Amino acid sequence: MTPQQASAETRRLCGLAPVIPVLVIEDAAKAEGLARALVDGGLPVLEVTLRTPAALEAIAAMARVPGGVVGAGTVLTPEDVQAAKAAGARFAVAPGATPRLLEACESADLPLLPGAATASEAMALLERGYDMLKFFPAEAAGGAKALKAIGAPLPQITFCPTGGITPDTAADYLALSNTLCVGGSWVAPKDAVEAGDWARITDLARKAAGLSG
């Protein structure tokens, strides 16, 4: 898979809904119900971060949910790439990018949404062929104003900002011409997931699906 093909696919996925849920799953038994709740609420693209022992099992469970597209987040190494793909991930998300990681995703035909926080990082990825990027950590890196400023000289790059974004700030990003969607964890509160309160999560997802800039 070429960088251009990877970016075309991640751009397609990012265009399916204004919010991609960023999920930290502690109990894989909750994964399928969580995925169904989010998909039912209008958020089909799901990012499961590889930060817990349950993450790969959760990806495998979510991959079976009709209408959902599950990917792996916090992908850092070639080993992560292989494990994520084997579990059923259809895309990968990284907080940054290294040559080894980029090569691993390209070789595995796993579309990558690589992270960038500066103009130089974005330019390096563009030089390789990636023009759909993750802006991370969004709020800590200056928020929507910073992303707008980066976009001025680099209009050919589109972003999915992630990191500290809330329902109150999401619209600021979505209003930018270089932002296609945002990543957010607020649609799956820890207490709701632990309680299996899928109705609450579906409601939060439905509200997030209706966001616009």
PDB file of C-alpha atoms in Angstrom:
ATOM      1  CA  MET A   1       0.000   0.000   0.000  1.00  0.00           C
ATOM      2  CA  THR A   2       1.387   3.384  -0.976  1.00  0.00           C
ATOM      3  CA  PRO A   3       1.158   6.442   1.307  1.00  0.00           C
ATOM      4  CA  GLN A   4      -1.221   7.964  -1.216  1.00  0.00           C
ATOM      5  CA  GLN A   5      -3.518   4.930  -1.049  1.00  0.00           C
ATOM      6  CA  ALA A   6      -3.357   4.941   2.758  1.00  0.00           C
ATOM      7  CA  SER A   7      -4.347   8.601   2.930  1.00  0.00           C
ATOM      8  CA  ALA A   8      -7.165   8.084   0.435  1.00  0.00           C
ATOM      9  CA  GLU A   9      -8.629   5.355   2.629  1.00  0.00           C
ATOM     10  CA  THR A  10      -8.201   7.187   5.944  1.00  0.00           C
ATOM     11  CA  ARG A  11      -9.743  10.281   4.348  1.00  0.00           C
ATOM     12  CA  ARG A  12     -12.719   8.193   3.267  1.00  0.00           C
ATOM     13  CA  LEU A  13     -13.129   6.830   6.788  1.00  0.00           C
ATOM     14  CA  CYS A  14     -12.747  10.253   8.383  1.00  0.00           C
ATOM     15  CA  GLY A  15     -15.517  11.511   6.130  1.00  0.00           C
ATOM     16  CA  LEU A  16     -18.072   9.004   7.429  1.00  0.00           C
ATOM     17  CA  ALA A  17     -18.861  10.962  10.624  1.00  0.00           C
ATOM     18  CA  PRO A  18     -17.668  14.157  12.321  1.00  0.00           C
ATOM     19  CA  VAL A  19     -16.319  12.261  15.347  1.00  0.00           C
ATOM     20  CA  ILE A  20     -14.171   9.150  15.666  1.00  0.00           C
ATOM     21  CA  PRO A  21     -14.524   7.701  19.177  1.00  0.00           C
ATOM     22  CA  VAL A  22     -11.142   7.136  20.822  1.00  0.00           C
ATOM     23  CA  LEU A  23     -11.653   4.131  23.077  1.00  0.00           C
ATOM     24  CA  VAL A  24      -9.561   2.796  25.956  1.00  0.00           C
ATOM     25  CA  ILE A  25     -11.094  -0.588  26.722  1.00  0.00           C
ATOM     26  CA  GLU A  26     -10.280  -2.399  29.955  1.00  0.00           C
ATOM     27  CA  ASP A  27     -12.756  -5.275  29.571  1.00  0.00           C
ATOM     28  CA  ALA A  28     -13.056  -6.952  26.174  1.00  0.00           C
ATOM     29  CA  ALA A  29     -16.431  -8.372  27.193  1.00  0.00           C
ATOM     30  CA  LYS A  30     -17.842  -4.830  26.890  1.00  0.00           C
ATOM     31  CA  ALA A  31     -16.415  -4.250  23.430  1.00  0.00           C
ATOM     32  CA  GLU A  32     -19.200  -5.598  21.234  1.00  0.00           C
ATOM     33  CA  GLY A  33     -21.952  -3.804  23.140  1.00  0.00           C
ATOM     34  CA  LEU A  34     -19.958  -0.582  23.068  1.00  0.00           C
ATOM     35  CA  ALA A  35     -19.393  -0.851  19.341  1.00  0.00           C
ATOM     36  CA  ARG A  36     -23.078  -1.497  18.676  1.00  0.00           C
ATOM     37  CA  ALA A  37     -24.074   1.500  20.795  1.00  0.00           C
ATOM     38  CA  LEU A  38     -21.711   3.826  18.939  1.00  0.00           C
ATOM     39  CA  VAL A  39     -22.644   2.530  15.492  1.00  0.00           C
ATOM     40  CA  ASP A  40     -26.342   2.791  16.353  1.00  0.00           C
ATOM     41  CA  GLY A  41     -25.714   6.410  17.327  1.00  0.00           C
ATOM     42  CA  GLY A  42     -24.197   7.224  13.947  1.00  0.00           C
ATOM     43  CA  LEU A  43     -20.475   6.841  14.644  1.00  0.00           C
ATOM     44  CA  PRO A  44     -19.296   3.889  12.543  1.00  0.00           C
ATOM     45  CA  VAL A  45     -15.535   4.453  12.675  1.00  0.00           C
ATOM     46  CA  LEU A  46     -14.008   3.347  15.986  1.00  0.00           C
ATOM     47  CA  GLU A  47     -10.461   3.674  17.287  1.00  0.00           C
ATOM     48  CA  VAL A  48      -9.385   1.247  20.018  1.00  0.00           C
ATOM     49  CA  THR A  49      -6.123   2.346  21.585  1.00  0.00           C
ATOM     50  CA  LEU A  50      -3.498  -0.301  22.218  1.00  0.00           C
ATOM     51  CA  ARG A  51      -3.022   0.884  25.791  1.00  0.00           C
ATOM     52  CA  THR A  52      -4.602  -2.024  27.642  1.00  0.00           C
ATOM     53  CA  PRO A  53      -4.152  -5.803  27.680  1.00  0.00           C
ATOM     54  CA  ALA A  54      -7.732  -6.132  26.428  1.00  0.00           C
ATOM     55  CA  ALA A  55      -7.268  -3.954  23.344  1.00  0.00           C
ATOM     56  CA  LEU A  56      -6.582  -6.632  20.726  1.00  0.00           C
ATOM     57  CA  GLU A  57      -9.403  -8.852  21.952  1.00  0.00           C
ATOM     58  CA  ALA A  58     -11.683  -5.812  21.924  1.00  0.00           C
ATOM     59  CA  ILE A  59     -10.730  -5.028  18.321  1.00  0.00           C
ATOM     60  CA  ALA A  60     -11.551  -8.593  17.318  1.00  0.00           C
ATOM     61  CA  ALA A  61     -14.962  -8.361  18.993  1.00  0.00           C
ATOM     62  CA  MET A  62     -15.769  -4.971  17.484  1.00  0.00           C
ATOM     63  CA  ALA A  63     -14.730  -6.120  14.015  1.00  0.00           C
ATOM     64  CA  ARG A  64     -17.730  -8.460  14.036  1.00  0.00           C
ATOM     65  CA  VAL A  65     -20.261  -5.647  14.553  1.00  0.00           C
ATOM     66  CA  PRO A  66     -22.211  -4.878  11.344  1.00  0.00           C
ATOM     67  CA  GLY A  67     -21.748  -1.350  10.081  1.00  0.00           C
ATOM     68  CA  GLY A  68     -18.652  -0.670  12.157  1.00  0.00           C
ATOM     69  CA  VAL A  69     -15.094  -0.011  10.992  1.00  0.00           C
ATOM     70  CA  VAL A  70     -12.629  -0.638  13.791  1.00  0.00           C
ATOM     71  CA  GLY A  71      -9.036   0.522  13.859  1.00  0.00           C
ATOM     72  CA  ALA A  72      -6.127   0.414  16.267  1.00  0.00           C
ATOM     73  CA  GLY A  73      -4.811   3.531  17.930  1.00  0.00           C
ATOM     74  CA  THR A  74      -1.518   4.207  19.708  1.00  0.00           C
ATOM     75  CA  VAL A  75       0.218   2.017  17.129  1.00  0.00           C
ATOM     76  CA  LEU A  76       3.924   2.527  17.783  1.00  0.00           C
ATOM     77  CA  THR A  77       5.914  -0.396  16.389  1.00  0.00           C
ATOM     78  CA  PRO A  78       5.923  -2.890  13.508  1.00  0.00           C
ATOM     79  CA  GLU A  79       4.840  -5.502  16.053  1.00  0.00           C
ATOM     80  CA  ASP A  80       1.793  -3.382  16.897  1.00  0.00           C
ATOM     81  CA  VAL A  81       0.947  -3.210  13.203  1.00  0.00           C
ATOM     82  CA  GLN A  82       1.020  -6.982  12.764  1.00  0.00           C
ATOM     83  CA  ALA A  83      -0.962  -7.625  15.954  1.00  0.00           C
ATOM     84  CA  ALA A  84      -3.589  -5.007  15.078  1.00  0.00           C
ATOM     85  CA  LYS A  85      -4.108  -6.351  11.574  1.00  0.00           C
ATOM     86  CA  ALA A  86      -4.314  -9.936  12.840  1.00  0.00           C
ATOM     87  CA  ALA A  87      -7.000  -8.860  15.313  1.00  0.00           C
ATOM     88  CA  GLY A  88      -9.125  -7.378  12.533  1.00  0.00           C
ATOM     89  CA  ALA A  89      -8.170  -3.697  12.541  1.00  0.00           C
ATOM     90  CA  ARG A  90      -8.926  -2.006   9.224  1.00  0.00           C
ATOM     91  CA  PHE A  91      -6.804   1.067   9.872  1.00  0.00           C
ATOM     92  CA  ALA A  92      -4.164   2.300  12.297  1.00  0.00           C
ATOM     93  CA  VAL A  93      -3.642   5.589  14.109  1.00  0.00           C
ATOM     94  CA  ALA A  94      -0.345   6.790  15.574  1.00  0.00           C
ATOM     95  CA  PRO A  95       0.530   9.757  17.796  1.00  0.00           C
ATOM     96  CA  GLY A  96       3.476  10.514  15.526  1.00  0.00           C
ATOM     97  CA  ALA A  97       5.396   8.762  12.784  1.00  0.00           C
ATOM     98  CA  THR A  98       8.713   6.983  12.367  1.00  0.00           C
ATOM     99  CA  PRO A  99      10.202   5.466   9.214  1.00  0.00           C
ATOM    100  CA  ARG A 100       9.890   1.942  10.677  1.00  0.00           C
ATOM    101  CA  LEU A 101       6.227   2.427  11.523  1.00  0.00           C
ATOM    102  CA  LEU A 102       5.386   3.916   8.141  1.00  0.00           C
ATOM    103  CA  GLU A 103       7.173   1.080   6.348  1.00  0.00           C
ATOM    104  CA  ALA A 104       5.425  -1.541   8.474  1.00  0.00           C
ATOM    105  CA  CYS A 105       1.955  -0.177   7.730  1.00  0.00           C
ATOM    106  CA  GLU A 106       2.694   0.173   4.037  1.00  0.00           C
ATOM    107  CA  SER A 107       4.031  -3.406   3.868  1.00  0.00           C
ATOM    108  CA  ALA A 108       1.036  -4.766   5.804  1.00  0.00           C
ATOM    109  CA  ASP A 109      -1.492  -2.869   3.657  1.00  0.00           C
ATOM    110  CA  LEU A 110      -2.863  -1.273   6.821  1.00  0.00           C
ATOM    111  CA  PRO A 111      -3.930   2.339   6.176  1.00  0.00           C
ATOM    112  CA  LEU A 112      -2.247   4.639   8.681  1.00  0.00           C
ATOM    113  CA  LEU A 113      -3.383   7.977  10.055  1.00  0.00           C
ATOM    114  CA  PRO A 114      -0.015   9.307  11.249  1.00  0.00           C
ATOM    115  CA  GLY A 115       0.285  12.053  13.823  1.00  0.00           C
ATOM    116  CA  ALA A 116       1.873  15.472  13.435  1.00  0.00           C
ATOM    117  CA  ALA A 117       1.932  18.482  15.741  1.00  0.00           C
ATOM    118  CA  THR A 118       4.168  20.865  13.804  1.00  0.00           C
ATOM    119  CA  ALA A 119       4.545  22.171  10.268  1.00  0.00           C
ATOM    120  CA  SER A 120       7.843  20.330   9.886  1.00  0.00           C
ATOM    121  CA  GLU A 121       6.296  16.997  10.912  1.00  0.00           C
ATOM    122  CA  ALA A 122       3.390  17.559   8.530  1.00  0.00           C
ATOM    123  CA  MET A 123       5.774  18.496   5.709  1.00  0.00           C
ATOM    124  CA  ALA A 124       7.872  15.370   6.253  1.00  0.00           C
ATOM    125  CA  LEU A 125       4.782  13.177   5.993  1.00  0.00           C
ATOM    126  CA  LEU A 126       3.549  15.077   2.944  1.00  0.00           C
ATOM    127  CA  GLU A 127       6.935  14.559   1.311  1.00  0.00           C
ATOM    128  CA  ARG A 128       6.475  10.814   1.749  1.00  0.00           C
ATOM    129  CA  GLY A 129       2.974  10.963   0.297  1.00  0.00           C
ATOM    130  CA  TYR A 130       0.667  11.272   3.313  1.00  0.00           C
ATOM    131  CA  ASP A 131      -1.847  14.118   3.104  1.00  0.00           C
ATOM    132  CA  MET A 132      -4.431  12.910   5.666  1.00  0.00           C
ATOM    133  CA  LEU A 133      -2.934  13.301   9.141  1.00  0.00           C
ATOM    134  CA  LYS A 134      -3.799  13.267  12.808  1.00  0.00           C
ATOM    135  CA  PHE A 135      -3.136  16.567  14.632  1.00  0.00           C
ATOM    136  CA  PHE A 136      -1.989  15.501  18.083  1.00  0.00           C
ATOM    137  CA  PRO A 137      -2.075  16.508  20.879  1.00  0.00           C
ATOM    138  CA  ALA A 138      -4.609  18.986  19.561  1.00  0.00           C
ATOM    139  CA  GLU A 139      -5.444  21.115  22.584  1.00  0.00           C
ATOM    140  CA  ALA A 140      -1.940  21.006  24.066  1.00  0.00           C
ATOM    141  CA  ALA A 141      -0.448  21.905  20.683  1.00  0.00           C
ATOM    142  CA  GLY A 142      -2.448  25.109  20.467  1.00  0.00           C
ATOM    143  CA  GLY A 143      -5.949  24.027  19.578  1.00  0.00           C
ATOM    144  CA  ALA A 144      -7.992  25.060  16.580  1.00  0.00           C
ATOM    145  CA  LYS A 145      -6.041  28.317  16.165  1.00  0.00           C
ATOM    146  CA  ALA A 146      -2.779  26.406  15.793  1.00  0.00           C
ATOM    147  CA  LEU A 147      -4.290  23.972  13.307  1.00  0.00           C
ATOM    148  CA  LYS A 148      -5.715  26.835  11.267  1.00  0.00           C
ATOM    149  CA  ALA A 149      -2.280  28.467  11.195  1.00  0.00           C
ATOM    150  CA  ILE A 150      -0.596  25.244  10.054  1.00  0.00           C
ATOM    151  CA  GLY A 151      -3.205  24.846   7.360  1.00  0.00           C
ATOM    152  CA  ALA A 152      -2.578  28.230   5.780  1.00  0.00           C
ATOM    153  CA  PRO A 153       0.746  27.268   4.097  1.00  0.00           C
ATOM    154  CA  LEU A 154      -0.204  23.578   3.782  1.00  0.00           C
ATOM    155  CA  PRO A 155      -3.712  23.591   2.289  1.00  0.00           C
ATOM    156  CA  GLN A 156      -3.167  20.210   0.625  1.00  0.00           C
ATOM    157  CA  ILE A 157      -3.114  18.444   4.013  1.00  0.00           C
ATOM    158  CA  THR A 158      -6.299  17.437   5.841  1.00  0.00           C
ATOM    159  CA  PHE A 159      -6.384  16.613   9.545  1.00  0.00           C
ATOM    160  CA  CYS A 160      -8.236  14.697  12.202  1.00  0.00           C
ATOM    161  CA  PRO A 161      -7.353  16.549  15.422  1.00  0.00           C
ATOM    162  CA  THR A 162      -7.321  14.443  18.586  1.00  0.00           C
ATOM    163  CA  GLY A 163      -6.342  15.071  22.186  1.00  0.00           C
ATOM    164  CA  GLY A 164      -8.320  16.977  24.769  1.00  0.00           C
ATOM    165  CA  ILE A 165     -11.214  17.812  22.441  1.00  0.00           C
ATOM    166  CA  THR A 166     -14.653  18.166  24.040  1.00  0.00           C
ATOM    167  CA  PRO A 167     -18.191  18.633  22.687  1.00  0.00           C
ATOM    168  CA  ASP A 168     -17.737  22.349  23.368  1.00  0.00           C
ATOM    169  CA  THR A 169     -14.522  22.699  21.336  1.00  0.00           C
ATOM    170  CA  ALA A 170     -15.207  20.165  18.561  1.00  0.00           C
ATOM    171  CA  ALA A 171     -17.124  22.676  16.450  1.00  0.00           C
ATOM    172  CA  ASP A 172     -14.137  25.041  16.427  1.00  0.00           C
ATOM    173  CA  TYR A 173     -12.070  22.357  14.704  1.00  0.00           C
ATOM    174  CA  LEU A 174     -14.836  21.162  12.406  1.00  0.00           C
ATOM    175  CA  ALA A 175     -15.266  24.718  11.126  1.00  0.00           C
ATOM    176  CA  LEU A 176     -11.710  24.662   9.717  1.00  0.00           C
ATOM    177  CA  SER A 177     -11.234  23.965   6.020  1.00  0.00           C
ATOM    178  CA  ASN A 178      -8.389  21.527   6.773  1.00  0.00           C
ATOM    179  CA  THR A 179     -10.325  19.444   9.312  1.00  0.00           C
ATOM    180  CA  LEU A 180     -12.485  16.522   8.249  1.00  0.00           C
ATOM    181  CA  CYS A 181     -13.395  15.079  11.651  1.00  0.00           C
ATOM    182  CA  VAL A 182     -12.180  15.010  15.238  1.00  0.00           C
ATOM    183  CA  GLY A 183     -11.215  12.223  17.595  1.00  0.00           C
ATOM    184  CA  GLY A 184     -12.912  12.234  20.978  1.00  0.00           C
ATOM    185  CA  SER A 185     -13.232  10.065  24.055  1.00  0.00           C
ATOM    186  CA  TRP A 186     -16.233  11.859  25.558  1.00  0.00           C
ATOM    187  CA  VAL A 187     -18.729   9.691  23.650  1.00  0.00           C
ATOM    188  CA  ALA A 188     -17.784   6.645  25.735  1.00  0.00           C
ATOM    189  CA  PRO A 189     -17.441   7.724  29.384  1.00  0.00           C
ATOM    190  CA  LYS A 190     -15.701   5.148  31.554  1.00  0.00           C
ATOM    191  CA  ASP A 191     -18.583   4.864  34.003  1.00  0.00           C
ATOM    192  CA  ALA A 192     -21.111   4.279  31.220  1.00  0.00           C
ATOM    193  CA  VAL A 193     -18.949   1.592  29.637  1.00  0.00           C
ATOM    194  CA  GLU A 194     -18.386  -0.174  32.961  1.00  0.00           C
ATOM    195  CA  ALA A 195     -22.122  -0.096  33.677  1.00  0.00           C
ATOM    196  CA  GLY A 196     -23.035  -1.247  30.180  1.00  0.00           C
ATOM    197  CA  ASP A 197     -25.208   1.832  29.799  1.00  0.00           C
ATOM    198  CA  TRP A 198     -25.419   1.533  26.039  1.00  0.00           C
ATOM    199  CA  ALA A 199     -28.460   3.804  25.775  1.00  0.00           C
ATOM    200  CA  ARG A 200     -26.483   6.696  27.244  1.00  0.00           C
ATOM    201  CA  ILE A 201     -23.575   6.035  24.886  1.00  0.00           C
ATOM    202  CA  THR A 202     -25.882   5.828  21.879  1.00  0.00           C
ATOM    203  CA  ASP A 203     -27.367   9.177  22.890  1.00  0.00           C
ATOM    204  CA  LEU A 204     -23.909  10.754  23.210  1.00  0.00           C
ATOM    205  CA  ALA A 205     -22.935   9.273  19.853  1.00  0.00           C
ATOM    206  CA  ARG A 206     -26.067  10.619  18.208  1.00  0.00           C
ATOM    207  CA  LYS A 207     -25.309  14.121  19.493  1.00  0.00           C
ATOM    208  CA  ALA A 208     -21.694  13.832  18.323  1.00  0.00           C
ATOM    209  CA  ALA A 209     -22.821  12.621  14.895  1.00  0.00           C
ATOM    210  CA  GLY A 210     -24.819  15.819  14.548  1.00  0.00           C
ATOM    211  CA  LEU A 211     -21.895  18.147  15.211  1.00  0.00           C
ATOM    212  CA  SER A 212     -20.732  20.534  12.527  1.00  0.00           C
ATOM    213  CA  GLY A 213     -18.494  23.544  12.239  1.00  0.00           C
TER     214      GLY A 213
END
